[in-house]
Coordinates of C-alpha atoms in Angstrom, one line a residue:
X3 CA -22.8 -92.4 26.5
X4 CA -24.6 -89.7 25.2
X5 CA -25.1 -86.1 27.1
X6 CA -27.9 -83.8 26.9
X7 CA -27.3 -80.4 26.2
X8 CA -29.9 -78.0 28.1
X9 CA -30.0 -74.7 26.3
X10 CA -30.9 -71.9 28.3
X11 CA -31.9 -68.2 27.7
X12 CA -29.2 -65.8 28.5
X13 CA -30.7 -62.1 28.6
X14 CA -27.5 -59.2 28.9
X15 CA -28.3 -56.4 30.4
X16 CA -26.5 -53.0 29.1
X17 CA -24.6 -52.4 32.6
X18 CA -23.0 -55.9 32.1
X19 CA -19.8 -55.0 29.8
X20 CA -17.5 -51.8 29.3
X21 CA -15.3 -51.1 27.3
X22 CA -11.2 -51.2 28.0
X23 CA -9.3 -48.2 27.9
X24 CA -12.6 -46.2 27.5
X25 CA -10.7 -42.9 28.7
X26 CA -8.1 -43.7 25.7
X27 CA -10.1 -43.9 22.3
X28 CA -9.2 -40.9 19.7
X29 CA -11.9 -38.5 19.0
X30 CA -14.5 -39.0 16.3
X31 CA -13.2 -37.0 13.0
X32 CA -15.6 -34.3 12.0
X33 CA -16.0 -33.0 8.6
X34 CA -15.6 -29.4 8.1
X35 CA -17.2 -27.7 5.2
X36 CA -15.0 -27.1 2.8
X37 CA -13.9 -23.6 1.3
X38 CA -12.4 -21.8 -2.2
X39 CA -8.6 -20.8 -2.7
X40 CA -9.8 -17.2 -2.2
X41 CA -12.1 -17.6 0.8
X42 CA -8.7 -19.0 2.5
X43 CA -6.5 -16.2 1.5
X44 CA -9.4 -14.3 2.9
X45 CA -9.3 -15.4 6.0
X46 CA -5.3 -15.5 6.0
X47 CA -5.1 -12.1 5.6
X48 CA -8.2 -11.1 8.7
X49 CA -5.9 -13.2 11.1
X50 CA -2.9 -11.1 10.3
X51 CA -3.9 -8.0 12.5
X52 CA -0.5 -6.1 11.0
X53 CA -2.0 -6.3 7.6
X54 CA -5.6 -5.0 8.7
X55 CA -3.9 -2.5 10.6
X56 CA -2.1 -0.9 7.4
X57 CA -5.5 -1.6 5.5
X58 CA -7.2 0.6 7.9
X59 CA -4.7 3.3 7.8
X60 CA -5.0 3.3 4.0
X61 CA -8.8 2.9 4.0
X62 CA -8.4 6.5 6.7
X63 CA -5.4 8.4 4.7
X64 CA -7.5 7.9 1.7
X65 CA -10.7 9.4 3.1
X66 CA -8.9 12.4 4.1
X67 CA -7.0 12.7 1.0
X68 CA -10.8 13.6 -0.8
X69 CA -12.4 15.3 2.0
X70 CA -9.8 16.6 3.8
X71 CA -9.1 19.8 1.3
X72 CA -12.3 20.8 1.9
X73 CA -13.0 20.5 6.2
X74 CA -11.9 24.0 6.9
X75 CA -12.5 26.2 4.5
X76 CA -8.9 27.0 3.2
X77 CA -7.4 26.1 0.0
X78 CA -4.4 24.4 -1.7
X79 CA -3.0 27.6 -3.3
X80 CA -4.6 30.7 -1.9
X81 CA -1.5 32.9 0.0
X82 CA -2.2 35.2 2.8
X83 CA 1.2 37.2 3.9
X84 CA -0.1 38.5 7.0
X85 CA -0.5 34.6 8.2
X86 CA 2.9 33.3 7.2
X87 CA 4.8 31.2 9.6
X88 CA 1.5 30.3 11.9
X89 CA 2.0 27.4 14.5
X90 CA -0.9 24.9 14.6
X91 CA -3.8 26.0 16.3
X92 CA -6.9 23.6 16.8
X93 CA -10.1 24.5 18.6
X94 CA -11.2 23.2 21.6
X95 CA -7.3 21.1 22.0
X96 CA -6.2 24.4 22.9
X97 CA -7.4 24.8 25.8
X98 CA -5.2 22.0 27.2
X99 CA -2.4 24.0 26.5
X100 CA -1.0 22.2 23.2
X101 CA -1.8 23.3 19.9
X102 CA -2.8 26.7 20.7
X103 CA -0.4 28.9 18.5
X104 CA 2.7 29.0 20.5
X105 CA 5.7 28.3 19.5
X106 CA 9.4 28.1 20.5
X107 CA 12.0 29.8 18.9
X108 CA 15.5 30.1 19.1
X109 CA 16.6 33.5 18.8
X110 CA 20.0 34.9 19.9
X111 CA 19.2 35.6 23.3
X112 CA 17.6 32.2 23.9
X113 CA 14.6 30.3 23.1
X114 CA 11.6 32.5 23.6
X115 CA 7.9 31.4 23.2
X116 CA 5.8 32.9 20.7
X117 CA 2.3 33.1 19.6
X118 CA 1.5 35.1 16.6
X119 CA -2.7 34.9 17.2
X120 CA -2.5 36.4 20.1
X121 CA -0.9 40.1 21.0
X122 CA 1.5 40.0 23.5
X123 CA 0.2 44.2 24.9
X124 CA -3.3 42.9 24.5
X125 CA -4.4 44.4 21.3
X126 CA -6.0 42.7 18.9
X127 CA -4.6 41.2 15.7
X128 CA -7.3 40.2 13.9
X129 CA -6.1 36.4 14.6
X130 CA -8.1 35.6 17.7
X131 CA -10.6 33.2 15.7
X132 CA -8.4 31.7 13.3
X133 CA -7.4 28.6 13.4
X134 CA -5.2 26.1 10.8
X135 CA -4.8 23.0 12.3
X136 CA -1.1 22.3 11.3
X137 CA -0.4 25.9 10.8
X138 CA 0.9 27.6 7.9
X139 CA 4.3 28.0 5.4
X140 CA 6.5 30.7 5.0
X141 CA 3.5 32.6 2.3
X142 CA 0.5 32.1 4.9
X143 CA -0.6 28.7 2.9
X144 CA -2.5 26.0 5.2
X145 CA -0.7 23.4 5.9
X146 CA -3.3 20.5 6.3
X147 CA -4.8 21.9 3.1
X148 CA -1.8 21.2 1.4
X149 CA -1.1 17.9 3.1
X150 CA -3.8 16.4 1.8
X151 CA -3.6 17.7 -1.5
X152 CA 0.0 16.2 -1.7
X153 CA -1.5 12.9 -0.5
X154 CA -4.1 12.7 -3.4
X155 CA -0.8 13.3 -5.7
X156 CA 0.8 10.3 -3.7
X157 CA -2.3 8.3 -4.1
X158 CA -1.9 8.8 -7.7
X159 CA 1.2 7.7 -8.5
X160 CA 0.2 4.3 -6.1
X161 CA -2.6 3.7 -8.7
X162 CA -0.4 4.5 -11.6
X163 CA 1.9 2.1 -10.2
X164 CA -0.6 -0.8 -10.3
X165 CA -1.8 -0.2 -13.5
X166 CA 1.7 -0.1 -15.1
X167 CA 2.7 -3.2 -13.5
X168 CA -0.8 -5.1 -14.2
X169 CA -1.5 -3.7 -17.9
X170 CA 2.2 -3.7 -19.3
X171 CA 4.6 -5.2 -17.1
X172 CA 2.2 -8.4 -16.8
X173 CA 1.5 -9.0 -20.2
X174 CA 5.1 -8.2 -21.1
X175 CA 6.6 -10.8 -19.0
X176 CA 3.8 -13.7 -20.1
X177 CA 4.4 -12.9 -23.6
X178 CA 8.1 -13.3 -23.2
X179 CA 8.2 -16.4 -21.0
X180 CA 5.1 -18.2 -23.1
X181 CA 7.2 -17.7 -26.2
X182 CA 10.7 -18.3 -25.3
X183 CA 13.7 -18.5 -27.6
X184 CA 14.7 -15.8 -29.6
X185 CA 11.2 -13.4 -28.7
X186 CA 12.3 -13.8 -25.1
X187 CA 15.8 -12.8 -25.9
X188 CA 14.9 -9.9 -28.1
X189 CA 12.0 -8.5 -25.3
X190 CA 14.5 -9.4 -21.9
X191 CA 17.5 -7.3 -23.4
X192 CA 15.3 -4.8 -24.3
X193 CA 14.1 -4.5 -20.4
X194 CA 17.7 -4.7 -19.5
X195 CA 19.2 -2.1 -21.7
X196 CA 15.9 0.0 -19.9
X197 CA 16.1 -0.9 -16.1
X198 CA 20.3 0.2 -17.4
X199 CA 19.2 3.4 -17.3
X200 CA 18.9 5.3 -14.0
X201 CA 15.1 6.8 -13.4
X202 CA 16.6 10.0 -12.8
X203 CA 18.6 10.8 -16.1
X204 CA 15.1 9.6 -17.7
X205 CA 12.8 12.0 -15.8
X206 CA 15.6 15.0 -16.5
X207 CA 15.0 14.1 -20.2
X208 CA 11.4 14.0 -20.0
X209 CA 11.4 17.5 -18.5
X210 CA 13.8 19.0 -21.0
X211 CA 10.8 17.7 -23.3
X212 CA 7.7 18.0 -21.5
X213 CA 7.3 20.3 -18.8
X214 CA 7.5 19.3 -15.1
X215 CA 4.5 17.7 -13.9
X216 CA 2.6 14.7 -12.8
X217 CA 2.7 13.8 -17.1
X218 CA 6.6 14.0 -16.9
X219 CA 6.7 11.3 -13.0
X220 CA 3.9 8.9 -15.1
X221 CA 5.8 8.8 -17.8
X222 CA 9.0 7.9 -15.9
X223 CA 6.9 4.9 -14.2
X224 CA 6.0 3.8 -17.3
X225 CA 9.4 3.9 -18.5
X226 CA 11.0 1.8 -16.1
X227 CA 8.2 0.8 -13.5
X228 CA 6.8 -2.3 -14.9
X229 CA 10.6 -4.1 -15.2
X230 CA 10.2 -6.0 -11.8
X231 CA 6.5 -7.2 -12.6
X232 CA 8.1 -8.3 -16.0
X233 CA 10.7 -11.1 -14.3
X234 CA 8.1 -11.9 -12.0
X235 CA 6.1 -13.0 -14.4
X236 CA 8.3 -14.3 -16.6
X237 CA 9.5 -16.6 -14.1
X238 CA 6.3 -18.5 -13.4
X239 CA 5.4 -18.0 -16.7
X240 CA 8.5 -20.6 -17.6
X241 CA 7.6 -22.6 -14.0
X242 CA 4.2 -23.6 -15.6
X243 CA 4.2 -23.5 -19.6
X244 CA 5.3 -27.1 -19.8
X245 CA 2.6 -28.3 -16.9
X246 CA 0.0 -31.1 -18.2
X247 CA -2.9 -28.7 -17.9
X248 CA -0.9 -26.3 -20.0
X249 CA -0.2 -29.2 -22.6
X250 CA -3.7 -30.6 -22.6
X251 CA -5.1 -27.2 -23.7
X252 CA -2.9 -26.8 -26.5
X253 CA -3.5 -30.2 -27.9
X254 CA -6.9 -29.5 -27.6
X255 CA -6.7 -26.4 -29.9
X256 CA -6.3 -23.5 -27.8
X257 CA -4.7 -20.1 -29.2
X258 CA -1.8 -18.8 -27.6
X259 CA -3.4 -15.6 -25.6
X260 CA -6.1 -17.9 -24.3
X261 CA -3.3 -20.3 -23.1
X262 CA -1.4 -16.9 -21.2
X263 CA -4.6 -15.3 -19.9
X264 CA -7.2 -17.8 -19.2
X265 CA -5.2 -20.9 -18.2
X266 CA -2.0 -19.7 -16.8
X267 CA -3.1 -16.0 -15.3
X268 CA -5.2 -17.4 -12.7
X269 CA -2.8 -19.7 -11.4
X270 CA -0.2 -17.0 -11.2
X271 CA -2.3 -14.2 -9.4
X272 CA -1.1 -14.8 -6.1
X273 CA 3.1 -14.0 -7.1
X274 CA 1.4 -10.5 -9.2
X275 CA -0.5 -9.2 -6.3
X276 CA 1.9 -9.4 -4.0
X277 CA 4.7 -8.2 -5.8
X278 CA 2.2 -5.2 -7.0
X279 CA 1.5 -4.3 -3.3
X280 CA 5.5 -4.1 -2.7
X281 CA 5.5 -1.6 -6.0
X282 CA 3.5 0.9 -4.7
X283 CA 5.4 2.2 -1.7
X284 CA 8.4 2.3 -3.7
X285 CA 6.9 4.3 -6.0
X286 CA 5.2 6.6 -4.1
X287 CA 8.7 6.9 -2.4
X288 CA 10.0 7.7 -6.1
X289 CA 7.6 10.2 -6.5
X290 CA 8.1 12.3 -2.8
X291 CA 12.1 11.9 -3.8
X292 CA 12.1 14.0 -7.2
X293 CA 9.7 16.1 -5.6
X294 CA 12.3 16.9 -2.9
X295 CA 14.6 17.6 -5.6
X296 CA 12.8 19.9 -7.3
X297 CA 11.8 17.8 -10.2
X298 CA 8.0 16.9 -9.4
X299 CA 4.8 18.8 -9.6
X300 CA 5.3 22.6 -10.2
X301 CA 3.7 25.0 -7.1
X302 CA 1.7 25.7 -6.7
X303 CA 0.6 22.3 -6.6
X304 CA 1.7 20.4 -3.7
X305 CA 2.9 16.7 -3.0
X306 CA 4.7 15.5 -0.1
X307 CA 7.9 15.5 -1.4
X308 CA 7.8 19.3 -2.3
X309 CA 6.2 19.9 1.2
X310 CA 8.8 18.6 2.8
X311 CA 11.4 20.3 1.0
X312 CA 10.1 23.5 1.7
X313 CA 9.9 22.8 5.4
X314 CA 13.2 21.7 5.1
X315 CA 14.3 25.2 4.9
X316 CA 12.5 26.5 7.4
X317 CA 13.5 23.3 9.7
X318 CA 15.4 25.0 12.5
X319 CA 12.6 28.1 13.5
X320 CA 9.8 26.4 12.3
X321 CA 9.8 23.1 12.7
X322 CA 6.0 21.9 12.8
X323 CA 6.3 22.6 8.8
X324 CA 7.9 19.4 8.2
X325 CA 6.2 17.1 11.0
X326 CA 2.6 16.6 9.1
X327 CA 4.0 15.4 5.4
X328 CA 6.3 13.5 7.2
X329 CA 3.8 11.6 9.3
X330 CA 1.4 10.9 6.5
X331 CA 4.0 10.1 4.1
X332 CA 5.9 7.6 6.8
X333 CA 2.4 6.5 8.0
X334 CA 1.6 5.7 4.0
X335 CA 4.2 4.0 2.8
X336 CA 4.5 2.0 6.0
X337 CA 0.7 0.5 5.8
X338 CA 1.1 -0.2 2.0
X339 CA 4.3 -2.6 3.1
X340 CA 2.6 -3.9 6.3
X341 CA -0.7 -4.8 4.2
X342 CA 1.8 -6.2 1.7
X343 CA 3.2 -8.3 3.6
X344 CA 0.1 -9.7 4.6
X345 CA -0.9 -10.0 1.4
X346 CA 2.4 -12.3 0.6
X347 CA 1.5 -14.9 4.0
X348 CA -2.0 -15.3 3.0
X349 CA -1.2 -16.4 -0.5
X350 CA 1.5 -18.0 0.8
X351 CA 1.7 -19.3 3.9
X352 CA 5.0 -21.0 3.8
X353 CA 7.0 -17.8 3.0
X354 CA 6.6 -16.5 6.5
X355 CA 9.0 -19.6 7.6
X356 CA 11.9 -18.1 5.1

């Protein structure tokens, strides 16, 4: 029995079928263009608004630290007796009622208030249009003058700092790790026997040689300021010497120094900048410290340190002396740790878990 099979023409429209669990289907994947190792530290670091925030601070104590000595027509070293001891006086602010001279001081009958531009009978003293902005020391020197002067010495050492640890201590520490054996022993005991001795004997020596000055404080930092950038490199030197890329280089011929510098320096830079951005506040904070002692820059040449031990002594009647190269100095050293600290978590994202 035989069947006969009609075809016929189906036509499907496009409203005839959906699709199950539309609402439930992933999103397409989308290709994002991709971007270098340093491009993504880049824009690490402008998410991290602590880091831009000390970078700002730098970027503005640094501006002021080259114009600043020059904004109001006072100098570092020039000494007027008849305007010692002045309270800071600003135009325009003082007509608020804060920074226009006046002062409080203790005295034995009580705390009286005092301004020293201004006669108290009403005759004139010859200081009704001067102004100094954070006042003056015990010899009628300007204070913001001076300030900034003492943060172009701080500045200095900062940059001292980097070059010691990225010159010497860098090369010192890839030389010794690349090496190994009995050159690593010889150069790591050496450091040791150095970092031994405290930084303080060392800069009393160099003065008993040299005199005391920003040549004695370099030379201490060259001393014993590139030991820490030393271990640090020494230690990824010995994580990465025995890598393939490492070994594929030297079979292929390549000298030693081209080996430390070209194939293992770049893949090392991330560990050296950051641990150069934690030197630099401890050295400016080496600096201001045997300045406070008396064993930095000679006056009249001014750094923070020595501004703030002479303000020490005249802490308890004049206490504004001491609050402007305490600011910048905090405000300084601060920024340098917050920006390096950001520097760290770009180049490392993982250490901000630890």
């Amino acid at each position: 029995m035989s069947k006969e099979f009609v075809t016929e023409s189906i036509e499907f429209l496009e409203n005839d079928f959906e699709l199950v669990g539309e609402e439930n289907l992933t999103n397409i994947d989308r290709i994002y263009a991709s971007q270098s190792y340093w491009k993504d530290v880049l824009s690490r670091l402008k998410k991290n608004k602590g880091a831009i925030l000390g970078l700002i601070c730098i970027i503005l104590i640094t501006f002021m630290a080259v114009v600043g000595v020059w904004m109001n027509g006072h100098t570092y070293d020039s000494q007027t007796i008849a305007h010692q001891n002045l309270a800071p006086r600003i135009p325009l602010i003082e007509n608020i009622g804060i920074f226009d001279g006046g002062e409080k001081m203790n005295t034995s009958q009580g705390a009286i208030e005092v301004n020293k531009y201004v006669s108290a009978n009403g005759s004139k003293t010859g200081l009704e249009d001067t102004y100094y902005w954070f006042g003056t020391d015990v010899l009628g020197r300007d204070i913001f003058t001076r300030t900034w002067m003492g943060t172009r010495i701080s500045l200095y050492i900062a940059l001292i700092a980097v070059a010691i640890d990225m010159i010497f201590g860098l090369s010192y520490g890839l030389i010794s790790g690349y090496f190994g054996g009995a050159v690593d022993n010889v150069m790591q005991r050496f450091a040791e026997i150095l970092n031994g001795i405290p930084s303080l004997v060392i800069v009393t020596l160099l003065i008993i040689v040299l005199r005391p000055g920003l040549l004695t404080i370099t030379f201490s930092l060259m001393i014993t300021g590139w030991i820490g950038m030393n271990r640090i490199a020494r230690a990824q030197m010995l994580k990465l010497k025995e890598q393939e890329f490492v070994l594929a280089s030297r079979t292929l011929g390549a000298k030693s120094l081209f080996i430390i510098f070209k194939e293992i320096l770049p893949n090392i830079l991330g560990a050296i900048i950051t641990n150069t951005m934690f030197s630099i506040p401890n050295a400016i904070f080496t600096e201001a410290f045997l300045a406070f002692i008396g064993l930095g820059v000679p006056a009249p040449m001014a750094s923070l340190g020595s501004l703030i031990s002479d303000a020490f002594k005249s802490f308890t009647t004049h206490p504004y002396m001491i609050v402007a190269p305490v600011i910048v100095l905090a405000i300084l050293m601060l920024s340098f740790n917050m920006l390096a600290d950001g520097v760290r978590d770009a180049f490392d994202p993982k250490m901000k878990e630890m």
